[in-house]
Short mmCIF file of C-alpha atoms in Angstrom, two decimals:
data_model
loop_
_atom_site.label_atom_id
_atom_site.label_comp_id
_atom_site.label_asym_id
_atom_site.label_seq_id
_atom_site.Cartn_x
_atom_site.Cartn_y
_atom_site.Cartn_z
CA MET A 1 0.00 0.00 0.00
CA ALA A 2 1.54 3.23 -1.09
CA GLN A 3 -0.57 5.49 1.06
CA SER A 4 -1.90 4.59 4.48
CA ASN A 5 -4.85 6.99 4.37
CA PHE A 6 -6.02 5.83 0.96
CA ASP A 7 -9.81 5.98 0.77
CA ARG A 8 -11.04 2.74 -0.79
CA ARG A 9 -14.77 3.34 -0.36
CA ARG A 10 -14.94 6.12 -2.86
CA ILE A 11 -13.85 6.51 -6.43
CA ASN A 12 -10.48 8.16 -6.42
CA GLY A 13 -9.10 10.23 -9.19
CA PRO A 14 -5.77 9.37 -10.72
CA GLU A 15 -2.75 10.27 -8.65
CA GLU A 16 -1.48 12.66 -11.25
CA SER A 17 -3.53 14.71 -13.63
CA PHE A 18 -2.73 17.23 -16.27
CA LEU A 19 -4.83 19.79 -18.05
CA PRO A 20 -5.44 18.85 -21.65
CA ILE A 21 -3.25 20.96 -23.88
CA PHE A 22 -5.07 22.37 -26.85
CA ASP A 23 -3.49 23.74 -29.97
CA SER A 24 -5.50 26.89 -30.36
CA ASP A 25 -6.02 28.37 -33.80
CA GLU A 26 -4.85 31.71 -32.56
CA GLU A 27 -1.51 30.28 -31.58
CA GLU A 28 -1.18 28.63 -34.97
CA GLU A 29 -1.27 32.03 -36.61
CA THR A 30 1.30 33.62 -34.37
CA ARG A 31 3.68 30.71 -34.59
CA TRP A 32 6.90 31.36 -36.41
CA LYS A 33 7.41 29.68 -39.80
CA PRO A 34 10.77 29.15 -41.47
CA GLY A 35 11.67 32.05 -43.71
CA ASN A 36 9.70 34.61 -41.69
CA PRO A 37 11.36 37.29 -39.58
CA ARG A 38 11.32 36.91 -35.81
CA ILE A 39 7.99 37.63 -34.15
CA GLY A 40 7.71 40.37 -31.58
CA ARG A 41 11.19 41.84 -31.72
CA GLY A 42 14.27 42.20 -33.89
CA ALA A 43 16.71 39.35 -34.30
CA ARG A 44 19.38 41.03 -32.19
CA ASP A 45 17.02 42.47 -29.56
CA ILE A 46 16.81 41.16 -26.03
CA ARG A 47 13.82 41.22 -23.74
CA PRO A 48 13.61 44.20 -21.37
CA ILE A 49 15.24 43.51 -18.01
CA PHE A 50 14.10 44.47 -14.54
CA LEU A 51 16.71 43.90 -11.86
CA LYS A 52 16.54 44.83 -8.19
CA ALA A 53 19.03 44.00 -5.48
CA GLY A 54 18.36 43.47 -1.78
CA LEU A 55 14.77 42.24 -1.78
CA ILE A 56 15.27 39.23 0.51
CA ASN A 57 16.22 40.75 3.83
CA GLN A 58 17.22 37.65 5.77
CA ALA A 59 19.84 36.84 3.16
CA ASN A 60 23.29 38.40 3.18
CA GLY A 61 22.65 39.67 -0.33
CA SER A 62 19.93 39.10 -2.87
CA ALA A 63 18.63 40.06 -6.28
CA TYR A 64 15.48 39.61 -8.34
CA ILE A 65 15.51 39.62 -12.12
CA GLU A 66 12.65 39.62 -14.55
CA THR A 67 12.84 39.49 -18.32
CA GLU A 68 9.27 39.24 -19.59
CA LYS A 69 8.29 35.66 -18.68
CA THR A 70 11.53 34.69 -16.95
CA LYS A 71 11.43 35.50 -13.23
CA ILE A 72 14.28 34.56 -10.95
CA ALA A 73 15.03 35.30 -7.30
CA CYS A 74 18.52 34.81 -5.97
CA ALA A 75 19.82 34.85 -2.39
CA VAL A 76 23.41 34.76 -1.17
CA TYR A 77 24.37 33.47 2.27
CA GLY A 78 27.80 33.50 3.81
CA PRO A 79 30.75 33.47 3.75
CA ARG A 80 30.32 30.82 6.41
CA GLN A 81 32.63 28.16 7.70
CA SER A 82 33.00 25.19 5.39
CA LYS A 83 31.58 21.98 6.75
CA SER A 84 34.06 19.81 4.86
CA THR A 85 36.87 18.28 6.87
CA THR A 86 39.66 19.14 4.44
CA TYR A 87 41.61 22.37 4.63
CA ASN A 88 40.93 24.67 1.69
CA GLU A 89 43.13 27.62 0.88
CA LYS A 90 40.40 29.06 -1.35
CA GLY A 91 36.75 29.58 -0.63
CA ARG A 92 34.02 27.52 -2.20
CA LEU A 93 31.12 28.78 -4.24
CA ASN A 94 28.06 26.64 -3.85
CA VAL A 95 25.19 27.21 -6.29
CA GLU A 96 21.79 25.61 -5.90
CA VAL A 97 19.00 26.09 -8.39
CA LYS A 98 15.37 25.32 -7.64
CA PHE A 99 12.46 25.43 -10.01
CA ALA A 100 9.16 26.46 -8.47
CA PRO A 101 6.50 23.78 -9.08
CA PHE A 102 4.54 26.26 -11.19
CA SER A 103 7.52 27.62 -13.11
CA CYS A 104 7.06 25.58 -16.27
CA THR A 105 4.06 24.78 -18.47
CA ARG A 106 3.92 21.37 -16.85
CA ARG A 107 4.15 21.06 -13.06
CA ARG A 108 7.63 20.38 -11.78
CA VAL A 109 8.02 18.00 -8.90
CA PRO A 110 9.91 19.89 -6.20
CA ILE A 111 12.83 17.48 -6.13
CA ARG A 112 16.31 18.30 -7.28
CA ASP A 113 16.86 16.63 -10.63
CA ALA A 114 19.52 16.56 -13.32
CA GLU A 115 18.23 19.71 -14.99
CA ASP A 116 18.48 21.80 -11.83
CA ARG A 117 22.01 20.64 -11.40
CA SER A 118 23.12 21.34 -14.94
CA VAL A 119 21.73 24.88 -14.67
CA ALA A 120 23.52 25.28 -11.32
CA VAL A 121 26.79 24.05 -12.80
CA GLN A 122 26.58 26.50 -15.67
CA ILE A 123 25.79 29.43 -13.39
CA GLN A 124 28.59 28.42 -11.03
CA GLN A 125 31.01 28.25 -13.95
CA ALA A 126 30.00 31.73 -15.08
CA LEU A 127 30.58 33.17 -11.58
CA VAL A 128 33.65 31.42 -10.21
CA PRO A 129 36.30 33.34 -12.20
CA ALA A 130 34.75 36.63 -11.04
CA VAL A 131 34.72 35.98 -7.29
CA ARG A 132 37.89 36.55 -5.30
CA LEU A 133 37.76 33.24 -3.51
CA GLU A 134 41.44 33.44 -2.57
CA LEU A 135 40.44 36.00 0.09
CA LEU A 136 38.05 33.58 1.79
CA PRO A 137 40.02 30.58 3.01
CA LYS A 138 38.05 27.80 4.66
CA SER A 139 34.76 29.50 3.84
CA THR A 140 31.76 28.69 1.70
CA ILE A 141 29.42 31.05 -0.09
CA ASP A 142 25.96 29.64 -0.73
CA ILE A 143 23.91 30.94 -3.62
CA PHE A 144 20.29 29.85 -3.83
CA ILE A 145 18.47 30.57 -7.05
CA THR A 146 14.73 30.08 -7.33
CA ILE A 147 13.24 30.09 -10.79
CA ILE A 148 9.75 31.44 -10.31
CA GLU A 149 8.85 31.42 -13.96
CA ASN A 150 10.80 29.78 -16.73
CA ASP A 151 10.76 30.85 -20.34
CA GLY A 152 13.65 29.08 -21.99
CA MET A 153 16.50 27.36 -20.23
CA GLU A 154 19.09 29.56 -21.96
CA GLY A 155 17.43 32.72 -20.69
CA CYS A 156 17.23 31.23 -17.20
CA ILE A 157 20.93 30.49 -17.12
CA ALA A 158 21.89 33.90 -18.47
CA SER A 159 19.51 35.83 -16.19
CA GLY A 160 20.39 33.60 -13.26
CA SER A 161 24.08 34.44 -13.65
CA VAL A 162 23.36 38.16 -13.84
CA ALA A 163 21.11 38.01 -10.76
CA ALA A 164 23.63 35.92 -8.82
CA SER A 165 26.47 38.33 -9.58
CA ALA A 166 24.31 41.28 -8.51
CA ALA A 167 23.40 39.42 -5.31
CA LEU A 168 27.08 38.69 -4.62
CA ALA A 169 27.93 42.36 -5.03
CA ASP A 170 25.01 43.23 -2.77
CA ALA A 171 26.33 40.79 -0.17
CA GLY A 172 29.63 42.67 -0.11
CA ILE A 173 31.65 39.75 -1.41
CA GLU A 174 34.80 40.81 -3.21
CA MET A 175 34.63 40.29 -6.95
CA LEU A 176 36.88 41.13 -9.85
CA GLY A 177 33.91 42.48 -11.72
CA LEU A 178 30.20 42.12 -12.32
CA VAL A 179 29.19 39.17 -14.46
CA ALA A 180 26.85 39.73 -17.38
CA SER A 181 25.52 36.95 -19.52
CA CYS A 182 23.60 36.67 -22.77
CA SER A 183 22.20 33.78 -24.79
CA ALA A 184 21.81 33.35 -28.53
CA ALA A 185 20.09 30.84 -30.81
CA VAL A 186 20.69 29.97 -34.44
CA VAL A 187 17.36 29.85 -36.27
CA GLY A 188 17.68 29.18 -39.97
CA LYS A 189 20.29 31.62 -41.20
CA GLU A 190 19.62 34.18 -38.50
CA ILE A 191 20.98 34.64 -35.01
CA TRP A 192 18.37 35.48 -32.40
CA LEU A 193 19.53 36.86 -29.10
CA ASP A 194 17.89 35.95 -25.78
CA PRO A 195 15.59 33.23 -27.17
CA THR A 196 12.34 32.32 -25.41
CA GLU A 197 11.29 28.73 -24.87
CA GLU A 198 9.36 28.64 -28.18
CA GLU A 199 12.29 30.11 -30.06
CA GLY A 200 14.67 27.69 -28.39
CA LYS A 201 12.59 24.83 -29.71
CA VAL A 202 12.73 25.96 -33.35
CA SER A 203 16.44 26.75 -33.21
CA SER A 204 19.12 24.31 -34.30
CA GLY A 205 21.65 25.34 -31.69
CA THR A 206 22.08 27.70 -28.76
CA LEU A 207 24.99 29.45 -27.09
CA ILE A 208 25.33 31.13 -23.71
CA LEU A 209 28.16 33.56 -23.11
CA ALA A 210 29.10 34.99 -19.72
CA GLY A 211 31.82 37.48 -18.95
CA MET A 212 32.94 40.56 -17.11
CA PRO A 213 32.41 43.51 -19.44
CA ALA A 214 34.37 45.80 -17.11
CA LEU A 215 37.52 43.73 -17.62
CA GLU A 216 36.65 42.60 -21.15
CA THR A 217 37.08 38.98 -20.16
CA ILE A 218 34.91 35.96 -20.77
CA THR A 219 34.16 33.61 -17.90
CA SER A 220 32.11 30.90 -19.58
CA VAL A 221 30.90 29.80 -23.00
CA TRP A 222 28.28 27.08 -23.30
CA GLN A 223 27.13 25.80 -26.65
CA SER A 224 24.56 23.11 -27.32
CA GLY A 225 22.89 21.79 -30.46
CA SER A 226 24.43 21.99 -33.88
CA MET A 227 26.17 25.14 -35.00
CA THR A 228 28.86 25.90 -37.53
CA PRO A 229 32.06 27.47 -36.21
CA THR A 230 31.31 30.71 -38.03
CA ASP A 231 27.84 30.80 -36.48
CA ALA A 232 29.30 30.13 -33.04
CA ILE A 233 31.74 33.01 -33.43
CA LYS A 234 28.98 35.27 -34.74
CA CYS A 235 26.81 34.33 -31.74
CA MET A 236 29.63 35.11 -29.34
CA GLU A 237 30.25 38.48 -30.93
CA ALA A 238 26.56 39.35 -30.84
CA CYS A 239 26.31 38.25 -27.18
CA GLN A 240 29.43 40.15 -26.24
CA GLU A 241 28.06 43.29 -27.80
CA ARG A 242 24.69 42.92 -26.07
CA TYR A 243 25.86 41.99 -22.59
CA MET A 244 27.32 45.47 -22.28
CA ASP A 245 23.70 46.66 -22.05
CA ILE A 246 22.88 43.96 -19.50
CA HIS A 247 25.93 45.03 -17.49
CA ALA A 248 24.70 48.61 -17.57
CA VAL A 249 21.29 47.53 -16.22
CA ALA A 250 22.93 45.57 -13.39
CA ALA A 251 25.30 48.45 -12.57
CA GLN A 252 22.41 50.91 -12.52
CA ALA A 253 20.36 48.71 -10.20
CA LEU A 254 23.26 48.21 -7.78
CA LEU A 255 24.18 51.87 -7.79
CA GLN A 256 20.60 52.84 -7.00
CA ASN A 257 20.52 50.31 -4.19
CA ALA A 258 23.81 51.60 -2.78
CA GLN A 259 22.59 55.19 -2.86
CA ASN A 260 19.40 54.37 -1.00
CA THR A 261 21.14 52.69 1.89
CA MET B 1 28.84 61.97 -2.72
CA SER B 2 26.61 59.44 -4.42
CA SER B 3 28.47 59.80 -7.70
CA ASP B 4 31.62 58.55 -5.99
CA ILE B 5 30.21 55.07 -5.37
CA VAL B 6 32.13 52.50 -7.39
CA LEU B 7 31.08 49.02 -8.44
CA PRO B 8 33.14 45.84 -8.69
CA GLY B 9 35.44 45.98 -11.68
CA GLN B 10 35.32 49.75 -12.02
CA PRO B 11 38.72 51.38 -12.49
CA ILE B 12 39.66 54.00 -9.90
CA PRO B 13 41.55 57.06 -11.03
CA ILE B 14 44.78 57.37 -9.11
CA PRO B 15 46.16 60.87 -8.60
CA ARG B 16 49.69 61.54 -9.82
CA GLY B 17 52.48 60.70 -7.48
CA PRO B 18 53.42 57.55 -5.68
CA MET B 19 51.17 54.54 -6.19
CA PRO B 20 49.03 54.12 -3.06
CA HIS B 21 49.04 50.85 -1.20
CA VAL B 22 46.09 48.80 -2.42
CA GLY B 23 43.97 47.89 0.58
CA ASN B 24 40.65 46.29 1.31
CA GLY B 25 38.06 46.03 -1.40
CA LEU B 26 40.44 46.92 -4.19
CA TYR B 27 42.84 45.09 -6.43
CA SER B 28 45.25 46.02 -9.15
CA ARG B 29 45.33 44.27 -12.46
CA ASP B 30 47.36 45.17 -15.53
CA GLY B 31 48.45 48.39 -13.83
CA THR B 32 44.94 49.66 -13.12
CA VAL B 33 43.45 49.79 -9.67
CA ARG B 34 39.92 48.48 -9.67
CA ALA B 35 37.22 48.12 -7.03
CA SER B 36 36.02 44.73 -5.91
CA LEU B 37 33.27 45.95 -3.60
CA ILE B 38 30.45 48.45 -3.85
CA GLY B 39 31.36 51.56 -1.91
CA VAL B 40 33.31 54.78 -1.79
CA PRO B 41 37.11 54.44 -1.90
CA SER B 42 38.93 56.45 0.72
CA TYR B 43 42.41 56.74 2.17
CA ALA B 44 43.25 55.06 5.46
CA GLY B 45 46.79 56.20 6.09
CA SER B 46 48.74 55.39 2.94
CA ALA B 47 46.35 52.65 1.83
CA LEU B 48 43.43 53.21 -0.46
CA GLU B 49 40.50 51.05 0.58
CA ILE B 50 36.77 50.53 0.47
CA LYS B 51 35.33 50.03 3.92
CA ARG B 52 33.33 46.90 4.33
CA THR B 53 30.30 46.91 6.54
CA ARG B 54 29.30 43.32 5.98
CA PRO B 55 30.52 40.55 8.25
CA ARG B 56 33.52 38.63 7.03
CA PRO B 57 35.35 35.50 8.12
CA PRO B 58 38.14 35.87 10.69
CA ALA B 59 41.63 36.45 9.33
CA PRO B 60 44.99 36.42 11.11
CA ASP B 61 45.29 39.49 13.40
CA SER B 62 41.57 40.11 13.68
CA ILE B 63 40.11 40.66 17.14
CA VAL B 64 37.22 38.32 17.79
CA LEU B 65 34.64 37.78 20.48
CA GLY B 66 33.46 34.27 21.14
CA LEU B 67 31.56 32.05 23.50
CA VAL B 68 33.36 29.15 25.16
CA THR B 69 31.54 26.01 24.12
CA ARG B 70 33.81 23.14 25.11
CA LEU B 71 36.79 22.59 27.36
CA SER B 72 39.46 19.94 27.34
CA PRO B 73 42.82 19.80 29.15
CA LEU B 74 44.54 20.83 25.91
CA GLN B 75 42.27 23.48 24.48
CA ALA B 76 39.13 25.55 24.82
CA VAL B 77 36.74 25.67 21.88
CA VAL B 78 35.06 29.00 21.24
CA SER B 79 32.26 29.86 18.89
CA ILE B 80 33.29 33.13 17.24
CA THR B 81 30.35 35.51 16.94
CA VAL B 82 31.95 38.92 16.40
CA VAL B 83 34.86 39.65 14.05
CA ASP B 84 36.57 43.05 14.25
CA GLY B 85 33.49 44.55 15.86
CA VAL B 86 31.10 43.27 13.18
CA PRO B 87 28.66 40.66 14.47
CA LEU B 88 28.15 37.60 12.30
CA PRO B 89 24.61 36.61 11.35
CA ALA B 90 22.97 34.02 13.60
CA GLY B 91 23.93 30.48 12.70
CA GLU B 92 27.03 31.56 10.79
CA GLU B 93 29.52 31.34 13.64
CA PHE B 94 33.06 30.17 13.11
CA THR B 95 34.79 27.84 15.53
CA GLY B 96 38.04 28.85 17.15
CA VAL B 97 40.43 27.05 19.43
CA ILE B 98 42.48 28.48 22.30
CA ARG B 99 45.29 25.99 22.85
CA VAL B 100 46.84 25.68 26.28
CA GLN B 101 50.06 27.36 25.11
CA ASP B 102 48.13 30.34 23.73
CA VAL B 103 46.26 31.25 26.91
CA ARG B 104 48.87 33.58 28.36
CA ALA B 105 52.34 34.83 27.55
CA THR B 106 54.22 33.73 30.66
CA GLU B 107 54.49 30.45 32.56
CA LYS B 108 52.83 28.67 29.70
CA ASP B 109 53.63 25.29 31.16
CA LYS B 110 51.60 25.96 34.31
CA VAL B 111 48.39 26.85 32.51
CA LYS B 112 45.35 24.77 33.33
CA ILE B 113 42.51 25.36 30.91
CA ALA B 114 39.90 24.76 33.63
CA ASP B 115 41.44 27.59 35.71
CA CYS B 116 41.21 30.02 32.80
CA PHE B 117 37.88 29.45 31.08
CA ARG B 118 34.49 27.94 31.79
CA GLY B 119 31.68 27.08 29.41
CA GLY B 120 29.54 30.10 28.56
CA ASP B 121 32.27 32.67 29.12
CA VAL B 122 32.63 35.40 26.55
CA VAL B 123 36.23 35.75 25.47
CA ARG B 124 38.05 38.43 23.54
CA GLY B 125 40.86 36.92 21.48
CA LEU B 126 43.26 37.54 18.65
CA VAL B 127 43.29 35.21 15.66
CA LEU B 128 46.75 33.70 15.34
CA SER B 129 46.30 31.72 12.15
CA LEU B 130 43.76 30.00 9.98
CA GLY B 131 44.44 26.86 11.96
CA ASP B 132 43.33 23.50 10.70
CA ALA B 133 40.32 22.46 8.66
CA ARG B 134 37.96 22.74 11.58
CA SER B 135 38.95 25.80 13.54
CA TYR B 136 40.89 29.03 13.75
CA TYR B 137 43.69 29.33 16.31
CA VAL B 138 42.95 32.10 18.79
CA THR B 139 45.24 33.51 21.46
CA THR B 140 44.50 35.41 24.67
CA ALA B 141 48.17 36.03 25.51
CA ARG B 142 47.87 39.77 25.98
CA ASN B 143 46.66 41.98 28.81
CA ASP B 144 43.60 43.19 26.97
CA LEU B 145 42.60 39.69 25.86
CA GLY B 146 40.79 37.04 27.86
CA VAL B 147 37.43 36.55 29.53
CA ILE B 148 35.31 39.69 29.37
CA PHE B 149 32.03 38.28 30.63
CA ALA B 150 31.39 35.33 32.89
CA THR B 151 28.69 34.15 35.25
CA SER B 152 29.44 32.51 38.57
CA GLU B 153 28.11 29.20 39.83
CA ALA B 154 25.40 31.20 41.61
CA GLY B 155 24.39 32.68 38.25
CA ALA B 156 25.47 36.27 38.81
CA THR B 157 27.69 38.25 36.45
CA MET B 158 31.15 38.29 37.94
CA GLU B 159 33.58 41.18 38.12
CA PRO B 160 37.30 40.87 37.62
CA VAL B 161 39.50 41.40 40.67
CA SER B 162 42.86 40.50 39.18
CA TRP B 163 44.13 39.19 35.87
CA GLN B 164 43.41 35.65 36.93
CA GLU B 165 40.51 35.96 39.35
CA MET B 166 36.89 37.03 39.23
CA ARG B 167 34.49 37.59 42.13
CA CYS B 168 30.84 36.77 42.32
CA PRO B 169 28.95 39.80 43.75
CA LYS B 170 26.25 37.54 45.20
CA THR B 171 28.26 35.07 47.22
CA GLY B 172 31.63 36.78 47.28
CA LYS B 173 33.24 33.61 46.04
CA ILE B 174 36.32 33.91 43.88
CA GLU B 175 36.59 31.93 40.66
CA LYS B 176 39.62 31.58 38.45
CA ARG B 177 39.62 33.03 34.97
CA LYS B 178 42.14 34.53 32.57
CA CYS B 179 40.58 37.98 32.59
CA ALA B 180 40.94 40.66 29.97
CA LYS B 181 42.02 44.03 31.25
CA PRO B 182 38.85 46.18 31.23
CA GLU B 183 38.98 48.95 28.68
CA GLY B 184 39.81 52.41 30.00
CA MET B 185 41.78 51.25 33.02
#
């Protein structure tokens, strides 16, 4: 017996149920077809970004980012003493990503799975070169990222990295520079920046670039799907150009926060 | 003033003349001094630094306050709650260890941990080193370091009478502690 309080006298519904998904006619019209230009915005445009630091007050530092249908909250705790028994000259950066159950079109079971971890690994990789971990021996910094609404995994990773770097700066943790990140997708012959979930599905390959615009250095490049080398380089150039704007948004938000306190 | 706030990675213009010593919250890379914290850079002596207001982990030479949690004949374990005057958030304490040879500067071989500290005492100490994986090494071998707050067996807050004794105001009993010299004496 799986459940002890299972009611056998009445007709029970199935354990799991999903809403039927209809293909509405309206959606059919607005769906992108090969050969058409991108719907809603230009190929090299990104979604507008809202970023605010310091919204979670029990955390050491925090940030909230919203780009249309991607909503992410990020909290930073620490530096606290490492629990591990080995001596570490450098600090550790611990990133945990959680998807809210309602974040995707289909309900997500609130258990850590492989996807959470791969997102966490990519965000961690984007941040580690920027944090001055050599100043924090024997310590651990915990970053908790909650994805409240998800519209494309690439966008989540890019926005998550930006939010986490803003939260780290808000927590007063020493960094070499702010991290900005941008994603790109190859759709047909075009390169679309900051793809949504729908656009990610029609694309042949995606690329996520993270770096520190202030130092003109790149911290992480992540490419998936098929992409020619020329396309990959074009994507990187487009991302690098655009993440300057993202950096400006993050800098503005942090500056405003610093002035108010 | 608000325009002077710098962000991590932002280069800081250095006036002509000798290169200032790069202090807290700043770093130099490829000949440019850049900020690594949000704040206003200012001079502290010859060093240019950004003051940090957030708690940070103990480092060698920082003054810490801690609560004695465990005693053994060889060492006293303290839970560090304040680093350089900045309290750490609850639940983010660091553990420190006062070894028997670090309790006082003289007659180190005659030190008995039980005659210097008791559980629950608040101790002011100086971080000697990062120590081992588990704890920081803390010393109280200085006049101004040692127990700064202790309660007697009767439960009253005791007052120091000498550098190794404290008196309970309730019962008048004398208990042994390695006291810190009270400030302003």
